[in-house]
Short mmCIF file of C-alpha atoms and ligand atoms in Angstrom, two decimals:
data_model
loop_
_atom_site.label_atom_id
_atom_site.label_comp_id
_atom_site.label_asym_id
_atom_site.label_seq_id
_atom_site.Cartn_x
_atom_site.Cartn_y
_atom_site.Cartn_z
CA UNK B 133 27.08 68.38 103.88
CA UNK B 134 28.13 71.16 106.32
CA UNK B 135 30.50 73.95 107.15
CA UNK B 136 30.88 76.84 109.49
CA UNK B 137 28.88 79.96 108.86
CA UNK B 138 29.14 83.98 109.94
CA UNK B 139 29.73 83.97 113.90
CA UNK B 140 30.39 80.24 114.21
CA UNK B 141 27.07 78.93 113.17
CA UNK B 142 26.96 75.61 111.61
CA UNK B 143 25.81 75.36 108.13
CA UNK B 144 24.10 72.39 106.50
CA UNK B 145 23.21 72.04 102.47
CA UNK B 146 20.59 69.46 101.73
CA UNK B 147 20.55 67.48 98.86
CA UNK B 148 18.24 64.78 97.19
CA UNK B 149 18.38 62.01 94.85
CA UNK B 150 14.79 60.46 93.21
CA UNK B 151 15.00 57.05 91.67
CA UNK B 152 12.21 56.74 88.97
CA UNK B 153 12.43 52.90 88.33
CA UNK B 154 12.96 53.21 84.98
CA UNK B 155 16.31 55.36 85.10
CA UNK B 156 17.87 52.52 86.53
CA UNK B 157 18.58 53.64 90.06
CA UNK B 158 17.22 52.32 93.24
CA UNK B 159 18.01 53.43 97.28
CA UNK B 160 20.20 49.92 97.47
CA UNK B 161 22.10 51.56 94.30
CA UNK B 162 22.52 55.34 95.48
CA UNK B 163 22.92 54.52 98.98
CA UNK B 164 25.59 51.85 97.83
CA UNK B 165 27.22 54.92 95.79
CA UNK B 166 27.04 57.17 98.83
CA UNK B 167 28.85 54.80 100.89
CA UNK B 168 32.15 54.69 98.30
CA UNK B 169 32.33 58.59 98.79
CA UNK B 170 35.19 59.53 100.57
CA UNK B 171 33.64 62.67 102.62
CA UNK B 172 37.22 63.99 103.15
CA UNK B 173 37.11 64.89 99.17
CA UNK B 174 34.48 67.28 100.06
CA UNK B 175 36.04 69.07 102.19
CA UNK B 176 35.70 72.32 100.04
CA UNK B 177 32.27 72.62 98.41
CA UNK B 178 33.11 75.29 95.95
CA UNK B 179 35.43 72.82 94.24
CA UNK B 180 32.38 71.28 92.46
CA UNK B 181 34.30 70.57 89.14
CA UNK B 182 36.83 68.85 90.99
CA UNK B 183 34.05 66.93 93.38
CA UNK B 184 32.01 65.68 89.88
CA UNK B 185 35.42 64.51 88.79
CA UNK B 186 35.95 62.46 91.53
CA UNK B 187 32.54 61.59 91.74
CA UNK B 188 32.95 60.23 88.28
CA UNK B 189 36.15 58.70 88.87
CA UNK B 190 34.24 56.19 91.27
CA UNK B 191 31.59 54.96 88.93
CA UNK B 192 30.20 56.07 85.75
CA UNK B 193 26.08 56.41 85.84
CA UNK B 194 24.72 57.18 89.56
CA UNK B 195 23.08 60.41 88.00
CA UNK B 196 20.37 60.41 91.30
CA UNK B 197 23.05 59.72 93.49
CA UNK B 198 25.87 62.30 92.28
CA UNK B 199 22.59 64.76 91.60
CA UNK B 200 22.22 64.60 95.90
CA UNK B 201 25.52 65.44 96.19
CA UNK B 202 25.47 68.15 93.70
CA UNK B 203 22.47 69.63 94.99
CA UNK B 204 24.05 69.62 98.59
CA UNK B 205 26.97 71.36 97.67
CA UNK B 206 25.17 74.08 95.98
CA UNK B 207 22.81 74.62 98.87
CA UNK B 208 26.15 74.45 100.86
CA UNK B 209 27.77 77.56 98.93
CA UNK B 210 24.69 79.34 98.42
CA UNK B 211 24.39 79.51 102.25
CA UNK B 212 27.96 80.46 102.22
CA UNK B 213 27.35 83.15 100.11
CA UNK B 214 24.55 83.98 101.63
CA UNK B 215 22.48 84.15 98.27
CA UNK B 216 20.89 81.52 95.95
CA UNK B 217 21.89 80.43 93.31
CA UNK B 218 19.75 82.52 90.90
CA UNK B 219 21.58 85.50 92.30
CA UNK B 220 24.92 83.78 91.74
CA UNK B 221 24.23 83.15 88.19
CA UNK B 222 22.91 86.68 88.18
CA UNK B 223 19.24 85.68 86.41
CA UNK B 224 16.31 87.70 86.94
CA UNK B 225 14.05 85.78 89.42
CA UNK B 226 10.71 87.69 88.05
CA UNK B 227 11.26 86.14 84.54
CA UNK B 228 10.67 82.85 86.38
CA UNK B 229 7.80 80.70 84.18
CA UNK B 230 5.01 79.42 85.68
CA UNK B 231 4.85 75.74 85.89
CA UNK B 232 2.60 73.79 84.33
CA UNK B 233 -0.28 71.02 85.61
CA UNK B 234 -0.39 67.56 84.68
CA UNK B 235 -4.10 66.03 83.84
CA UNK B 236 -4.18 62.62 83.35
CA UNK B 237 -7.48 60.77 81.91
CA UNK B 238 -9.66 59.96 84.43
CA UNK B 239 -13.63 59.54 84.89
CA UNK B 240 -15.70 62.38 83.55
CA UNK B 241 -16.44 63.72 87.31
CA UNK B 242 -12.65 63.40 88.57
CA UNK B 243 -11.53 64.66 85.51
CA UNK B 244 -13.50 67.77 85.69
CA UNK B 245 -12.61 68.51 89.22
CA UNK B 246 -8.86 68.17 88.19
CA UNK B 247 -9.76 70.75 85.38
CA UNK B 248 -10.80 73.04 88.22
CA UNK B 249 -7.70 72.48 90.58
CA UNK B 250 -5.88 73.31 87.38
CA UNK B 251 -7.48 76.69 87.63
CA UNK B 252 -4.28 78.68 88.90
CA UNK B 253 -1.80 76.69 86.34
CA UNK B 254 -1.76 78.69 82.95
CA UNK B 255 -0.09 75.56 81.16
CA UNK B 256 -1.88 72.23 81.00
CA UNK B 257 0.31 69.40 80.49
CA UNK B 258 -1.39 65.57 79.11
CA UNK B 259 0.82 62.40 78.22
CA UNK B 260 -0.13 61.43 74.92
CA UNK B 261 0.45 58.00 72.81
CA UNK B 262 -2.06 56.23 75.50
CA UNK B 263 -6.09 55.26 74.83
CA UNK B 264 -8.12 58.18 74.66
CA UNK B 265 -5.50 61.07 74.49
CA UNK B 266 -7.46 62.44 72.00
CA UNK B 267 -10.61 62.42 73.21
CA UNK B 268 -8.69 63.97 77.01
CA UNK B 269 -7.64 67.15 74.95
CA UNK B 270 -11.16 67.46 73.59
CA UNK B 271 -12.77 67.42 77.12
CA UNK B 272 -9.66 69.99 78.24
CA UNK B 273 -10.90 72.03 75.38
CA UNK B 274 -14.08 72.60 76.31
CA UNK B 275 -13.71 73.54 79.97
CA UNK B 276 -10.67 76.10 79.18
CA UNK B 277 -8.59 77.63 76.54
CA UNK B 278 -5.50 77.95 78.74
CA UNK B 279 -2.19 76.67 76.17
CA UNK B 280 -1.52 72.77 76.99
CA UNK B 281 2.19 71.28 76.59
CA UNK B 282 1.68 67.47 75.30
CA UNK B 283 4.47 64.70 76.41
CA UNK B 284 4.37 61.44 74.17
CA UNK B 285 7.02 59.48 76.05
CA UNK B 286 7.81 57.95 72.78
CA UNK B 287 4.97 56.74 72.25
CA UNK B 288 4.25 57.40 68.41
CA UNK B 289 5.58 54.66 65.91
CA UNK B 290 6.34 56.69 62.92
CA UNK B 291 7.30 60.20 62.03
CA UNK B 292 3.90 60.76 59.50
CA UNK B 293 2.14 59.55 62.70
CA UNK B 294 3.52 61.82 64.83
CA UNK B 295 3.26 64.87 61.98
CA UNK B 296 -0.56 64.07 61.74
CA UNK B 297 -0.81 64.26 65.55
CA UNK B 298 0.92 67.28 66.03
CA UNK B 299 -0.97 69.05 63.26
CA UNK B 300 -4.31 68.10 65.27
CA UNK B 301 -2.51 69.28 68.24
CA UNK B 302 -1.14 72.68 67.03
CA UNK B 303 -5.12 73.22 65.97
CA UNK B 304 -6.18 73.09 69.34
CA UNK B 305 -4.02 75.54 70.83
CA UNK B 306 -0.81 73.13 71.93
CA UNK B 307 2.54 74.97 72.49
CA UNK B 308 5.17 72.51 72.10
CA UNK B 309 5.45 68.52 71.96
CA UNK B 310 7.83 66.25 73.81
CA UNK B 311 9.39 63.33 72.75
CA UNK B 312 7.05 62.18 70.13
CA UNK B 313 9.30 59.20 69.02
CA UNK B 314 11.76 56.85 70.44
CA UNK B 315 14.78 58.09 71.61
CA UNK B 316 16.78 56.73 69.10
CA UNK B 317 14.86 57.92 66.20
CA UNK B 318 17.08 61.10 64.98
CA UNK B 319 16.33 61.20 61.18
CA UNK B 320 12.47 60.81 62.77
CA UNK B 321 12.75 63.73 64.59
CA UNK B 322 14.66 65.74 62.08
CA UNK B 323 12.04 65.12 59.80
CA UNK B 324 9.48 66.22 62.30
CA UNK B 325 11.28 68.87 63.10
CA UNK B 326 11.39 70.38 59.52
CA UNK B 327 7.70 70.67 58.81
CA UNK B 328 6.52 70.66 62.76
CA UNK B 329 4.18 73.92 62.90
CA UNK B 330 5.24 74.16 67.41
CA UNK B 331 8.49 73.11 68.92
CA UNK B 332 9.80 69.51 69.56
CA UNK B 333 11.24 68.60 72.84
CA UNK B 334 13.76 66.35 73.41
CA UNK B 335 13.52 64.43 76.87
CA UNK B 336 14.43 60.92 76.93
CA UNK B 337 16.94 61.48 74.00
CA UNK B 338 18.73 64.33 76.40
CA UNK B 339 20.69 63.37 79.64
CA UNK B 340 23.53 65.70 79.91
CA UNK B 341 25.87 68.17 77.84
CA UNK B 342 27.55 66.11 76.16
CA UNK B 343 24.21 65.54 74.31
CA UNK B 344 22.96 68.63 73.01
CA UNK B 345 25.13 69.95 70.03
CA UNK B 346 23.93 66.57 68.39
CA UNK B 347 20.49 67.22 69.01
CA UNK B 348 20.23 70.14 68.02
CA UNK B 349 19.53 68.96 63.86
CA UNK B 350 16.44 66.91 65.58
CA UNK B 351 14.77 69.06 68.03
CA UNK B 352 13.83 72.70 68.89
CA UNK B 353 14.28 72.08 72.32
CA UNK B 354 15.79 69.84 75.81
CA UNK B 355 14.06 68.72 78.92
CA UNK B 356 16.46 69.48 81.32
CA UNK B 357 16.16 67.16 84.82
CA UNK B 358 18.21 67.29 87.28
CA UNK B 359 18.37 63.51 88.28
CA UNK B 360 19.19 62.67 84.73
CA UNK B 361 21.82 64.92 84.46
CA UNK B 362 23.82 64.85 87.82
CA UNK B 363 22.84 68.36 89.13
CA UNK B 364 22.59 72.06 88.82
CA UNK B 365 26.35 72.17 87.80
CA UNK B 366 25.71 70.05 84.56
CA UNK B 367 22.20 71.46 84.30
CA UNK B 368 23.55 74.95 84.14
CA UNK B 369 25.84 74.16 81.51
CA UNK B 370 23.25 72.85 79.56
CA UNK B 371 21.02 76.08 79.67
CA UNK B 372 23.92 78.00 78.67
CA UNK B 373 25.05 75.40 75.76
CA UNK B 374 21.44 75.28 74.35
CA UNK B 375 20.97 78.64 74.33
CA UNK B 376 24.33 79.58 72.31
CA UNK B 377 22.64 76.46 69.87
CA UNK B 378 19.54 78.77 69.61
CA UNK B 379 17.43 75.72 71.29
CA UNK B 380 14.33 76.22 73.77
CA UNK B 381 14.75 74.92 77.38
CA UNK B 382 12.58 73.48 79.29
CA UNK B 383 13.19 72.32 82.98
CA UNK B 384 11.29 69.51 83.94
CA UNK B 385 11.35 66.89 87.33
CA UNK B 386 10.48 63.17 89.04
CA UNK B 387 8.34 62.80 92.20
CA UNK B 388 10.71 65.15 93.98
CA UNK B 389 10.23 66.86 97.51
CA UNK B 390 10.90 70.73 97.45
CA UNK B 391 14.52 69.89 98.10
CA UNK B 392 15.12 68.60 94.83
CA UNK B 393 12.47 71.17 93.03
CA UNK B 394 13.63 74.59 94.57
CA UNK B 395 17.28 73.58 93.55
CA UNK B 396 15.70 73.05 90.09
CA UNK B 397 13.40 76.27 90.53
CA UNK B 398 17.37 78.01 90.51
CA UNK B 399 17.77 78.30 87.35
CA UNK B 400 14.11 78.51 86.02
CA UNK B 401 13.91 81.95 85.13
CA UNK B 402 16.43 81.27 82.23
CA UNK B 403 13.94 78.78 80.75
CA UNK B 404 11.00 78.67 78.68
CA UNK B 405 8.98 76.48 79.68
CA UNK B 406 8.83 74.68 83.55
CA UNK B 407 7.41 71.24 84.41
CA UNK B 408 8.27 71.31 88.22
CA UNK B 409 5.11 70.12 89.46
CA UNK B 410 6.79 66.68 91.04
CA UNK B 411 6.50 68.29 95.05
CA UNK B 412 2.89 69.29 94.92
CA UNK B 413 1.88 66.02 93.64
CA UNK B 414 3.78 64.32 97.22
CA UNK B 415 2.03 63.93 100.26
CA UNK B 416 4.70 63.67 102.38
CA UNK B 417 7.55 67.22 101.35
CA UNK B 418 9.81 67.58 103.63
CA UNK B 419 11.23 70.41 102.79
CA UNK B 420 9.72 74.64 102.63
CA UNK B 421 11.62 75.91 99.48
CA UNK B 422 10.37 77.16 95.85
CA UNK B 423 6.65 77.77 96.19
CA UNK B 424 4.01 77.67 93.35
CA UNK B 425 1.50 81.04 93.78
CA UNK B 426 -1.28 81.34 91.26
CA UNK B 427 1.24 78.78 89.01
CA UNK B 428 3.83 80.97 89.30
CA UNK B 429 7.54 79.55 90.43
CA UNK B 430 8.40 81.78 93.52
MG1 MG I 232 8.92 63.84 79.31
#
């Protein structure tokens, strides 16, 4: 996306769409999106609104693809502006969280090493509902007593499951829980939610706006992503919906260059807890944006 700058200079916003297989969207499917937009309905990025609308209006779905163009647009203004976007929504950059590490199980010696490389993190995060999940908190345990955020994927069966896990969990010094039961599982998670001692996040069960207000009986919290939920436009209304619903936010990410993640790094400082380790875990970023120091968003 571009425009014309101070003095003439051309401006370009960037933008990025990341296609986790199981969210339905592929490069054949975005790029086959991105070829139906009409560029001419662009021609004034601050009409974002308007541009989602038509977005919309082409195909419903296409959250990767429309998140590219959202992203763009924002980077677009911002450089119009000349200030990003945490400025424009007037959000105090220092309160920015710092993001948290993700160990996975591994062989005693790897595993220790990542413990070490988590050093500068001060959240741990560990997918649960897999073999040995227990026994990978216990080895976190005894190396450091930093807090650890736990993501089940959906993985427990049944609510008393999931209360007796979370009870062991809470005991060793775990902050909040996400997605303990299948997305469809409301009176589950209500029920959890009621005699949970930490917060319950919902992820899977959240893609955009129009979700929250329901969710908000069920969970203490929403992962917020930006390729679930078409962009920082949508994402932005979220924050400000689950806050007025006296929910937690949490921002979280795919396997995302720093395009993708310093857009999402925008509105971090109005969260309370970040996941938006997707660009250090690449090999091949593109892109010089947010920066982690000593875990800290920047
Ligand atoms: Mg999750």
């Amino acid at each position: 996306m571009d425009s014309v700058g101070v003095g003439g200079a051309p401006l370009i916003g960037y933008g990025e769409a990341s296609m986790p297989p199981y969210l339905g969207e592929s490069v054949a499917s975005v790029t086959g999106f991105l070829s139906r937009v009409d560029a001419s309905r662009l021609s004034d990025p601050f009409a974002i609104d308007a541009i989602h609308a038509y977005l919309d209006s082409l195909a419903p779905g296409n959250m990767a693809a429309k998140a590219a163009i959202d992203i763009a647009l924002h980077d677009l203004t911002g450089k119009i502006m000349g200030q990003p976007w945490h400025r424009i929504w007037g959000i105090d950059e220092r309160k920015a969280p710092s993001t948290s590490y993700t160990i996975s199980n591994d062989s005693p010696g790897v595993l220790e090493q990542k413990i070490a490389e988590s050093e500068p993190y001060k959240v741990i995060k560990v997918k649960m509902g897999v073999p040995g999940d227990r026994e990978l908190i216990e080895t976190i345990r005894r190396h450091t007593d930093r807090p650890i955020c736990v993501d089940v994927n959906q993985g427990w069966k049944t609510p008393e499951e999931a209360l007796e896990n979370i009870l062991w969990l809470a005991d060793r010094g775990v902050i909040f829980v996400e997605q303990p039961l299948d997305k469809r599982d409301m009176e589950g998670h209500a029920w959890l939610k009621e005699r949970s001692p930490i917060p319950i996040v919902a992820d899977e069960a959240v893609q955009t706006s129009a979700d929250v207000p329901a969710l908000a009986r069920a969970y203490d919290g929403i992962n917020i992503k930006l390729m679930k939920c078409t962009g920082m436009r949508e994402a932005w209304k979220m924050v400000t919906l689950a806050r007025a619903l006296d929910m937690k936010v949490m921002v979280g990410c795919m396997t995302e260059t720093s395009c993708a993640i310093t857009a999402a790094s925008q509105f971090s400082p109005a969260v309370d807890f970040a996941d938006l380790d997707g660009s250090l875990l690449i090999a091949n970023d593109r892109f010089k944006g947010m920066e982690v120091v000593k875990g800290k968003i920047t």
